[in-house]
Amino acid sequence: MKTNSTRGKSVGLVGLALAVAACGAPAASDGSGGDDAELQLAPATSCARPPEGAEPTAVAAYDRVNAYRQAAGLGCMTFSPQISVAAAGHCNYYIANKGNCVASPHREVVGCDRFRAERFADRMALAAYAGAPAYETMTYVGAGSQAVDKWVDSVWHRIPILSPWVADAGYGSVNKCDTMDFGWMPTLSDRAPLTYPVDGQTGIPRSFDGNTESPTLPVPHKGWPSGYPIMIYAIDLKVTSHTLVDDQNAPVDHIWMAPEDAAAMGILRNELVMYAHSPLKKATTYHVVIDGDHKGQPVHLAWSFTTR
């Protein structure tokens, strides 16, 4: 995944190139530790429909993104035909090339077949997208809904799909290449913290294979897979304590990443992440408690979710 800093400065995001196995190079693992059943989500039927003639895979990706956002209490993203053109064009480039032409999955190289622009923000502009480019994600399944599931089941690549500050999206696919690009909201404002998994959510995967993402994530004590990633979206939230316990109230040892931590490498700016050192237990309810400070006011978050 790659982020663009044009609009990001107002919320502290910077441009960074990221890759997940689902993004950067094909891989056998699906990032869920072998637990690849589809999460059951209610369709987001209140979202505006894509225009007539939109590619079915792009519509499937758009619908899946909005199903996740609805589950998290977020508003719908807007389907952008212009962004979809840019995303499909990048997959055309990626599939047509190899070697030095795709040394970095998100960048195109002048002189290579089907080159349009080096960076995704410029490719979106060339496709007549008038908003502010935010992110690009890639994967290698060739199916919109499955691609979105892979991104949500990761750390870095979940960020745009559930970001309260992202408004527009478009998806393109060629063969086994999937690309989804995103645009910022025109006005980025503070809001109450958002968590994922959400309170009361069931059917959550138990594990995550962090080998599928780059830059490298902090490695669990016993190596990958870890527990399923837990994420909080909040601007300027300073966390003073974070706990994860199972249904027997036993503490679960976990990795914690906040924007100011070296392990976050500047990628996390308004997102905080935790994941257990070992895969979570089957059909178990986990409880998360976060205490901190937001602009001088105390913040207490407590929620639970249940694994499949």
PDB file of N, CA, C and O in Angstrom, residues 202-267:
ATOM      1  N   THR A 202     -18.798 -10.910  15.966  1.00  0.00           N
ATOM      2  CA  THR A 202     -18.520 -12.341  16.044  1.00  0.00           C
ATOM      3  C   THR A 202     -17.924 -12.832  14.731  1.00  0.00           C
ATOM      4  O   THR A 202     -17.945 -12.133  13.720  1.00  0.00           O
ATOM      5  N   GLY A 203     -17.385 -14.061  14.770  1.00  0.00           N
ATOM      6  CA  GLY A 203     -16.820 -14.641  13.553  1.00  0.00           C
ATOM      7  C   GLY A 203     -15.487 -14.059  13.155  1.00  0.00           C
ATOM      8  O   GLY A 203     -15.070 -14.175  11.989  1.00  0.00           O
ATOM      9  N   ILE A 204     -14.775 -13.452  14.112  1.00  0.00           N
ATOM     10  CA  ILE A 204     -13.490 -12.813  13.813  1.00  0.00           C
ATOM     11  C   ILE A 204     -12.411 -13.891  13.639  1.00  0.00           C
ATOM     12  O   ILE A 204     -12.324 -14.837  14.427  1.00  0.00           O
ATOM     13  N   PRO A 205     -11.557 -13.766  12.610  1.00  0.00           N
ATOM     14  CA  PRO A 205     -10.449 -14.719  12.444  1.00  0.00           C
ATOM     15  C   PRO A 205      -9.570 -14.757  13.691  1.00  0.00           C
ATOM     16  O   PRO A 205      -9.495 -13.788  14.462  1.00  0.00           O
ATOM     17  N   ARG A 206      -8.887 -15.884  13.873  1.00  0.00           N
ATOM     18  CA  ARG A 206      -8.086 -16.074  15.082  1.00  0.00           C
ATOM     19  C   ARG A 206      -6.655 -15.591  14.933  1.00  0.00           C
ATOM     20  O   ARG A 206      -5.986 -15.324  15.935  1.00  0.00           O
ATOM     21  N   SER A 207      -6.154 -15.496  13.710  1.00  0.00           N
ATOM     22  CA  SER A 207      -4.715 -15.286  13.545  1.00  0.00           C
ATOM     23  C   SER A 207      -4.398 -14.420  12.341  1.00  0.00           C
ATOM     24  O   SER A 207      -5.261 -14.113  11.517  1.00  0.00           O
ATOM     25  N   PHE A 208      -3.125 -14.058  12.256  1.00  0.00           N
ATOM     26  CA  PHE A 208      -2.629 -13.186  11.185  1.00  0.00           C
ATOM     27  C   PHE A 208      -1.170 -13.525  10.919  1.00  0.00           C
ATOM     28  O   PHE A 208      -0.366 -13.620  11.860  1.00  0.00           O
ATOM     29  N   ASP A 209      -0.827 -13.699   9.657  1.00  0.00           N
ATOM     30  CA  ASP A 209       0.554 -13.985   9.268  1.00  0.00           C
ATOM     31  C   ASP A 209       1.223 -12.688   8.839  1.00  0.00           C
ATOM     32  O   ASP A 209       1.068 -12.239   7.712  1.00  0.00           O
ATOM     33  N   GLY A 210       1.973 -12.091   9.747  1.00  0.00           N
ATOM     34  CA  GLY A 210       2.611 -10.815   9.466  1.00  0.00           C
ATOM     35  C   GLY A 210       3.711 -10.878   8.439  1.00  0.00           C
ATOM     36  O   GLY A 210       4.182  -9.840   7.975  1.00  0.00           O
ATOM     37  N   ASN A 211       4.146 -12.102   8.056  1.00  0.00           N
ATOM     38  CA  ASN A 211       5.132 -12.222   6.981  1.00  0.00           C
ATOM     39  C   ASN A 211       4.586 -11.702   5.663  1.00  0.00           C
ATOM     40  O   ASN A 211       5.340 -11.472   4.721  1.00  0.00           O
ATOM     41  N   THR A 212       3.268 -11.536   5.584  1.00  0.00           N
ATOM     42  CA  THR A 212       2.649 -11.094   4.341  1.00  0.00           C
ATOM     43  C   THR A 212       2.688  -9.588   4.161  1.00  0.00           C
ATOM     44  O   THR A 212       2.184  -9.088   3.153  1.00  0.00           O
ATOM     45  N   GLU A 213       3.230  -8.847   5.130  1.00  0.00           N
ATOM     46  CA  GLU A 213       3.269  -7.392   4.996  1.00  0.00           C
ATOM     47  C   GLU A 213       4.689  -6.852   5.044  1.00  0.00           C
ATOM     48  O   GLU A 213       5.566  -7.414   5.698  1.00  0.00           O
ATOM     49  N   SER A 214       4.864  -5.737   4.360  1.00  0.00           N
ATOM     50  CA  SER A 214       6.139  -5.035   4.364  1.00  0.00           C
ATOM     51  C   SER A 214       5.840  -3.535   4.330  1.00  0.00           C
ATOM     52  O   SER A 214       4.923  -3.120   3.613  1.00  0.00           O
ATOM     53  N   PRO A 215       6.509  -2.708   5.113  1.00  0.00           N
ATOM     54  CA  PRO A 215       7.644  -2.990   5.980  1.00  0.00           C
ATOM     55  C   PRO A 215       7.335  -4.022   7.058  1.00  0.00           C
ATOM     56  O   PRO A 215       6.185  -4.274   7.390  1.00  0.00           O
ATOM     57  N   THR A 216       8.387  -4.570   7.622  1.00  0.00           N
ATOM     58  CA  THR A 216       8.261  -5.645   8.585  1.00  0.00           C
ATOM     59  C   THR A 216       7.577  -5.165   9.855  1.00  0.00           C
ATOM     60  O   THR A 216       7.916  -4.125  10.416  1.00  0.00           O
ATOM     61  N   LEU A 217       6.635  -5.950  10.314  1.00  0.00           N
ATOM     62  CA  LEU A 217       5.966  -5.695  11.579  1.00  0.00           C
ATOM     63  C   LEU A 217       6.758  -6.316  12.729  1.00  0.00           C
ATOM     64  O   LEU A 217       7.538  -7.247  12.525  1.00  0.00           O
ATOM     65  N   PRO A 218       6.574  -5.823  13.964  1.00  0.00           N
ATOM     66  CA  PRO A 218       7.192  -6.485  15.109  1.00  0.00           C
ATOM     67  C   PRO A 218       6.775  -7.957  15.179  1.00  0.00           C
ATOM     68  O   PRO A 218       5.591  -8.274  15.079  1.00  0.00           O
ATOM     69  N   VAL A 219       7.737  -8.835  15.336  1.00  0.00           N
ATOM     70  CA  VAL A 219       7.486 -10.279  15.284  1.00  0.00           C
ATOM     71  C   VAL A 219       7.063 -10.793  16.657  1.00  0.00           C
ATOM     72  O   VAL A 219       7.693 -10.461  17.668  1.00  0.00           O
ATOM     73  N   PRO A 220       6.006 -11.609  16.738  1.00  0.00           N
ATOM     74  CA  PRO A 220       5.606 -12.200  18.019  1.00  0.00           C
ATOM     75  C   PRO A 220       6.722 -13.053  18.622  1.00  0.00           C
ATOM     76  O   PRO A 220       7.636 -13.490  17.914  1.00  0.00           O
ATOM     77  N   HIS A 221       6.635 -13.312  19.922  1.00  0.00           N
ATOM     78  CA  HIS A 221       7.683 -14.043  20.630  1.00  0.00           C
ATOM     79  C   HIS A 221       8.013 -15.381  19.974  1.00  0.00           C
ATOM     80  O   HIS A 221       9.179 -15.781  19.897  1.00  0.00           O
ATOM     81  N   LYS A 222       6.982 -16.097  19.504  1.00  0.00           N
ATOM     82  CA  LYS A 222       7.185 -17.420  18.914  1.00  0.00           C
ATOM     83  C   LYS A 222       7.115 -17.371  17.391  1.00  0.00           C
ATOM     84  O   LYS A 222       7.030 -18.417  16.743  1.00  0.00           O
ATOM     85  N   GLY A 223       7.179 -16.199  16.832  1.00  0.00           N
ATOM     86  CA  GLY A 223       7.079 -16.063  15.389  1.00  0.00           C
ATOM     87  C   GLY A 223       5.632 -16.017  14.931  1.00  0.00           C
ATOM     88  O   GLY A 223       4.696 -16.104  15.722  1.00  0.00           O
ATOM     89  N   TRP A 224       5.473 -15.859  13.633  1.00  0.00           N
ATOM     90  CA  TRP A 224       4.125 -15.784  13.062  1.00  0.00           C
ATOM     91  C   TRP A 224       3.509 -17.170  12.943  1.00  0.00           C
ATOM     92  O   TRP A 224       4.221 -18.138  12.803  1.00  0.00           O
ATOM     93  N   PRO A 225       2.175 -17.269  13.010  1.00  0.00           N
ATOM     94  CA  PRO A 225       1.176 -16.195  13.042  1.00  0.00           C
ATOM     95  C   PRO A 225       0.961 -15.634  14.441  1.00  0.00           C
ATOM     96  O   PRO A 225       1.230 -16.285  15.443  1.00  0.00           O
ATOM     97  N   SER A 226       0.433 -14.426  14.468  1.00  0.00           N
ATOM     98  CA  SER A 226       0.042 -13.751  15.707  1.00  0.00           C
ATOM     99  C   SER A 226      -1.462 -13.886  15.874  1.00  0.00           C
ATOM    100  O   SER A 226      -2.146 -14.528  15.080  1.00  0.00           O
ATOM    101  N   GLY A 227      -1.991 -13.218  16.908  1.00  0.00           N
ATOM    102  CA  GLY A 227      -3.433 -13.061  16.995  1.00  0.00           C
ATOM    103  C   GLY A 227      -3.922 -12.060  15.967  1.00  0.00           C
ATOM    104  O   GLY A 227      -3.144 -11.303  15.378  1.00  0.00           O
ATOM    105  N   TYR A 228      -5.221 -12.052  15.755  1.00  0.00           N
ATOM    106  CA  TYR A 228      -5.828 -11.150  14.779  1.00  0.00           C
ATOM    107  C   TYR A 228      -5.603  -9.694  15.194  1.00  0.00           C
ATOM    108  O   TYR A 228      -5.756  -9.342  16.362  1.00  0.00           O
ATOM    109  N   PRO A 229      -5.241  -8.808  14.251  1.00  0.00           N
ATOM    110  CA  PRO A 229      -4.967  -7.406  14.609  1.00  0.00           C
ATOM    111  C   PRO A 229      -6.207  -6.663  15.110  1.00  0.00           C
ATOM    112  O   PRO A 229      -7.298  -6.802  14.562  1.00  0.00           O
ATOM    113  N   ILE A 230      -5.998  -5.868  16.132  1.00  0.00           N
ATOM    114  CA  ILE A 230      -7.023  -4.998  16.714  1.00  0.00           C
ATOM    115  C   ILE A 230      -6.557  -3.564  16.480  1.00  0.00           C
ATOM    116  O   ILE A 230      -5.391  -3.243  16.706  1.00  0.00           O
ATOM    117  N   MET A 231      -7.463  -2.697  16.011  1.00  0.00           N
ATOM    118  CA  MET A 231      -7.054  -1.344  15.625  1.00  0.00           C
ATOM    119  C   MET A 231      -7.994  -0.295  16.187  1.00  0.00           C
ATOM    120  O   MET A 231      -9.209  -0.529  16.287  1.00  0.00           O
ATOM    121  N   ILE A 232      -7.423   0.834  16.583  1.00  0.00           N
ATOM    122  CA  ILE A 232      -8.185   2.009  17.016  1.00  0.00           C
ATOM    123  C   ILE A 232      -7.810   3.166  16.107  1.00  0.00           C
ATOM    124  O   ILE A 232      -6.628   3.411  15.868  1.00  0.00           O
ATOM    125  N   TYR A 233      -8.825   3.859  15.591  1.00  0.00           N
ATOM    126  CA  TYR A 233      -8.617   5.074  14.797  1.00  0.00           C
ATOM    127  C   TYR A 233      -8.983   6.276  15.666  1.00  0.00           C
ATOM    128  O   TYR A 233     -10.124   6.379  16.145  1.00  0.00           O
ATOM    129  N   ALA A 234      -8.043   7.183  15.886  1.00  0.00           N
ATOM    130  CA  ALA A 234      -8.319   8.377  16.678  1.00  0.00           C
ATOM    131  C   ALA A 234      -7.203   9.386  16.461  1.00  0.00           C
ATOM    132  O   ALA A 234      -6.031   9.021  16.431  1.00  0.00           O
ATOM    133  N   ILE A 235      -7.567  10.651  16.332  1.00  0.00           N
ATOM    134  CA  ILE A 235      -6.579  11.715  16.185  1.00  0.00           C
ATOM    135  C   ILE A 235      -6.104  12.157  17.567  1.00  0.00           C
ATOM    136  O   ILE A 235      -6.909  12.444  18.454  1.00  0.00           O
ATOM    137  N   ASP A 236      -4.782  12.172  17.749  1.00  0.00           N
ATOM    138  CA  ASP A 236      -4.171  12.695  18.973  1.00  0.00           C
ATOM    139  C   ASP A 236      -4.602  11.962  20.232  1.00  0.00           C
ATOM    140  O   ASP A 236      -4.673  12.557  21.314  1.00  0.00           O
ATOM    141  N   LEU A 237      -4.875  10.671  20.135  1.00  0.00           N
ATOM    142  CA  LEU A 237      -5.173   9.868  21.317  1.00  0.00           C
ATOM    143  C   LEU A 237      -3.866   9.358  21.912  1.00  0.00           C
ATOM    144  O   LEU A 237      -3.110   8.652  21.248  1.00  0.00           O
ATOM    145  N   LYS A 238      -3.588   9.725  23.150  1.00  0.00           N
ATOM    146  CA  LYS A 238      -2.407   9.271  23.855  1.00  0.00           C
ATOM    147  C   LYS A 238      -2.822   8.176  24.833  1.00  0.00           C
ATOM    148  O   LYS A 238      -3.521   8.444  25.817  1.00  0.00           O
ATOM    149  N   VAL A 239      -2.419   6.958  24.559  1.00  0.00           N
ATOM    150  CA  VAL A 239      -2.843   5.808  25.361  1.00  0.00           C
ATOM    151  C   VAL A 239      -1.880   5.595  26.522  1.00  0.00           C
ATOM    152  O   VAL A 239      -0.655   5.569  26.343  1.00  0.00           O
ATOM    153  N   THR A 240      -2.449   5.454  27.715  1.00  0.00           N
ATOM    154  CA  THR A 240      -1.648   5.222  28.917  1.00  0.00           C
ATOM    155  C   THR A 240      -1.671   3.767  29.365  1.00  0.00           C
ATOM    156  O   THR A 240      -0.759   3.320  30.065  1.00  0.00           O
ATOM    157  N   SER A 241      -2.718   3.020  28.990  1.00  0.00           N
ATOM    158  CA  SER A 241      -2.763   1.589  29.307  1.00  0.00           C
ATOM    159  C   SER A 241      -3.604   0.863  28.270  1.00  0.00           C
ATOM    160  O   SER A 241      -4.564   1.422  27.721  1.00  0.00           O
ATOM    161  N   HIS A 242      -3.226  -0.384  27.999  1.00  0.00           N
ATOM    162  CA  HIS A 242      -3.949  -1.208  27.020  1.00  0.00           C
ATOM    163  C   HIS A 242      -3.919  -2.643  27.510  1.00  0.00           C
ATOM    164  O   HIS A 242      -2.866  -3.194  27.822  1.00  0.00           O
ATOM    165  N   THR A 243      -5.086  -3.253  27.608  1.00  0.00           N
ATOM    166  CA  THR A 243      -5.173  -4.632  28.077  1.00  0.00           C
ATOM    167  C   THR A 243      -6.049  -5.453  27.143  1.00  0.00           C
ATOM    168  O   THR A 243      -7.004  -4.943  26.548  1.00  0.00           O
ATOM    169  N   LEU A 244      -5.718  -6.728  27.032  1.00  0.00           N
ATOM    170  CA  LEU A 244      -6.478  -7.706  26.260  1.00  0.00           C
ATOM    171  C   LEU A 244      -6.603  -8.943  27.135  1.00  0.00           C
ATOM    172  O   LEU A 244      -5.596  -9.478  27.605  1.00  0.00           O
ATOM    173  N   VAL A 245      -7.849  -9.384  27.385  1.00  0.00           N
ATOM    174  CA  VAL A 245      -8.073 -10.575  28.206  1.00  0.00           C
ATOM    175  C   VAL A 245      -9.049 -11.502  27.493  1.00  0.00           C
ATOM    176  O   VAL A 245      -9.859 -11.065  26.665  1.00  0.00           O
ATOM    177  N   ASP A 246      -8.976 -12.800  27.831  1.00  0.00           N
ATOM    178  CA  ASP A 246      -9.899 -13.764  27.233  1.00  0.00           C
ATOM    179  C   ASP A 246     -11.156 -13.897  28.091  1.00  0.00           C
ATOM    180  O   ASP A 246     -11.345 -13.145  29.057  1.00  0.00           O
ATOM    181  N   ASP A 247     -12.011 -14.866  27.768  1.00  0.00           N
ATOM    182  CA  ASP A 247     -13.287 -14.998  28.477  1.00  0.00           C
ATOM    183  C   ASP A 247     -13.140 -15.535  29.892  1.00  0.00           C
ATOM    184  O   ASP A 247     -14.113 -15.586  30.644  1.00  0.00           O
ATOM    185  N   GLN A 248     -11.927 -15.948  30.267  1.00  0.00           N
ATOM    186  CA  GLN A 248     -11.647 -16.345  31.650  1.00  0.00           C
ATOM    187  C   GLN A 248     -10.931 -15.224  32.413  1.00  0.00           C
ATOM    188  O   GLN A 248     -10.412 -15.440  33.497  1.00  0.00           O
ATOM    189  N   ASN A 249     -10.891 -14.056  31.802  1.00  0.00           N
ATOM    190  CA  ASN A 249     -10.217 -12.878  32.354  1.00  0.00           C
ATOM    191  C   ASN A 249      -8.713 -13.064  32.489  1.00  0.00           C
ATOM    192  O   ASN A 249      -8.061 -12.383  33.281  1.00  0.00           O
ATOM    193  N   ALA A 250      -8.169 -13.974  31.680  1.00  0.00           N
ATOM    194  CA  ALA A 250      -6.718 -14.184  31.682  1.00  0.00           C
ATOM    195  C   ALA A 250      -6.064 -13.181  30.742  1.00  0.00           C
ATOM    196  O   ALA A 250      -6.479 -13.049  29.581  1.00  0.00           O
ATOM    197  N   PRO A 251      -5.056 -12.440  31.201  1.00  0.00           N
ATOM    198  CA  PRO A 251      -4.377 -11.470  30.333  1.00  0.00           C
ATOM    199  C   PRO A 251      -3.739 -12.147  29.129  1.00  0.00           C
ATOM    200  O   PRO A 251      -3.207 -13.252  29.228  1.00  0.00           O
ATOM    201  N   VAL A 252      -3.810 -11.489  28.016  1.00  0.00           N
ATOM    202  CA  VAL A 252      -3.219 -11.994  26.767  1.00  0.00           C
ATOM    203  C   VAL A 252      -2.038 -11.096  26.419  1.00  0.00           C
ATOM    204  O   VAL A 252      -2.208  -9.889  26.174  1.00  0.00           O
ATOM    205  N   ASP A 253      -0.845 -11.668  26.411  1.00  0.00           N
ATOM    206  CA  ASP A 253       0.359 -10.919  26.064  1.00  0.00           C
ATOM    207  C   ASP A 253       0.272 -10.482  24.611  1.00  0.00           C
ATOM    208  O   ASP A 253      -0.089 -11.279  23.729  1.00  0.00           O
ATOM    209  N   HIS A 254       0.614  -9.240  24.349  1.00  0.00           N
ATOM    210  CA  HIS A 254       0.409  -8.717  23.002  1.00  0.00           C
ATOM    211  C   HIS A 254       1.438  -7.656  22.647  1.00  0.00           C
ATOM    212  O   HIS A 254       2.104  -7.092  23.508  1.00  0.00           O
ATOM    213  N   ILE A 255       1.535  -7.424  21.364  1.00  0.00           N
ATOM    214  CA  ILE A 255       2.335  -6.315  20.826  1.00  0.00           C
ATOM    215  C   ILE A 255       1.426  -5.095  20.706  1.00  0.00           C
ATOM    216  O   ILE A 255       0.256  -5.206  20.316  1.00  0.00           O
ATOM    217  N   TRP A 256       1.983  -3.938  21.036  1.00  0.00           N
ATOM    218  CA  TRP A 256       1.241  -2.678  20.953  1.00  0.00           C
ATOM    219  C   TRP A 256       2.041  -1.699  20.109  1.00  0.00           C
ATOM    220  O   TRP A 256       3.249  -1.563  20.289  1.00  0.00           O
ATOM    221  N   MET A 257       1.369  -1.048  19.176  1.00  0.00           N
ATOM    222  CA  MET A 257       2.024  -0.018  18.363  1.00  0.00           C
ATOM    223  C   MET A 257       1.197   1.264  18.372  1.00  0.00           C
ATOM    224  O   MET A 257       0.010   1.239  18.042  1.00  0.00           O
ATOM    225  N   ALA A 258       1.832   2.348  18.748  1.00  0.00           N
ATOM    226  CA  ALA A 258       1.226   3.676  18.708  1.00  0.00           C
ATOM    227  C   ALA A 258       2.026   4.540  17.729  1.00  0.00           C
ATOM    228  O   ALA A 258       3.170   4.219  17.406  1.00  0.00           O
ATOM    229  N   PRO A 259       1.451   5.623  17.247  1.00  0.00           N
ATOM    230  CA  PRO A 259       2.138   6.445  16.247  1.00  0.00           C
ATOM    231  C   PRO A 259       3.535   6.891  16.655  1.00  0.00           C
ATOM    232  O   PRO A 259       4.433   6.984  15.808  1.00  0.00           O
ATOM    233  N   GLU A 260       3.738   7.150  17.942  1.00  0.00           N
ATOM    234  CA  GLU A 260       5.032   7.650  18.385  1.00  0.00           C
ATOM    235  C   GLU A 260       6.081   6.564  18.559  1.00  0.00           C
ATOM    236  O   GLU A 260       7.262   6.849  18.804  1.00  0.00           O
ATOM    237  N   ASP A 261       5.701   5.292  18.422  1.00  0.00           N
ATOM    238  CA  ASP A 261       6.642   4.186  18.614  1.00  0.00           C
ATOM    239  C   ASP A 261       7.520   3.984  17.391  1.00  0.00           C
ATOM    240  O   ASP A 261       7.062   4.135  16.247  1.00  0.00           O
ATOM    241  N   ALA A 262       8.768   3.609  17.620  1.00  0.00           N
ATOM    242  CA  ALA A 262       9.682   3.359  16.506  1.00  0.00           C
ATOM    243  C   ALA A 262       9.162   2.248  15.611  1.00  0.00           C
ATOM    244  O   ALA A 262       9.342   2.283  14.388  1.00  0.00           O
ATOM    245  N   ALA A 263       8.500   1.249  16.191  1.00  0.00           N
ATOM    246  CA  ALA A 263       7.992   0.118  15.409  1.00  0.00           C
ATOM    247  C   ALA A 263       6.940   0.542  14.395  1.00  0.00           C
ATOM    248  O   ALA A 263       6.737  -0.140  13.382  1.00  0.00           O
ATOM    249  N   ALA A 264       6.274   1.666  14.651  1.00  0.00           N
ATOM    250  CA  ALA A 264       5.246   2.147  13.721  1.00  0.00           C
ATOM    251  C   ALA A 264       5.851   2.777  12.487  1.00  0.00           C
ATOM    252  O   ALA A 264       5.159   2.971  11.478  1.00  0.00           O
ATOM    253  N   MET A 265       7.135   3.129  12.524  1.00  0.00           N
ATOM    254  CA  MET A 265       7.897   3.617  11.372  1.00  0.00           C
ATOM    255  C   MET A 265       7.247   4.783  10.649  1.00  0.00           C
ATOM    256  O   MET A 265       7.418   4.979   9.456  1.00  0.00           O
ATOM    257  N   GLY A 266       6.456   5.555  11.377  1.00  0.00           N
ATOM    258  CA  GLY A 266       5.797   6.690  10.756  1.00  0.00           C
ATOM    259  C   GLY A 266       4.586   6.321   9.926  1.00  0.00           C
ATOM    260  O   GLY A 266       3.931   7.188   9.358  1.00  0.00           O
ATOM    261  N   ILE A 267       4.272   5.035   9.838  1.00  0.00           N
ATOM    262  CA  ILE A 267       3.121   4.603   9.039  1.00  0.00           C
ATOM    263  C   ILE A 267       1.831   4.870   9.790  1.00  0.00           C
ATOM    264  O   ILE A 267       0.842   5.327   9.215  1.00  0.00           O
TER     265      ILE A 267
END
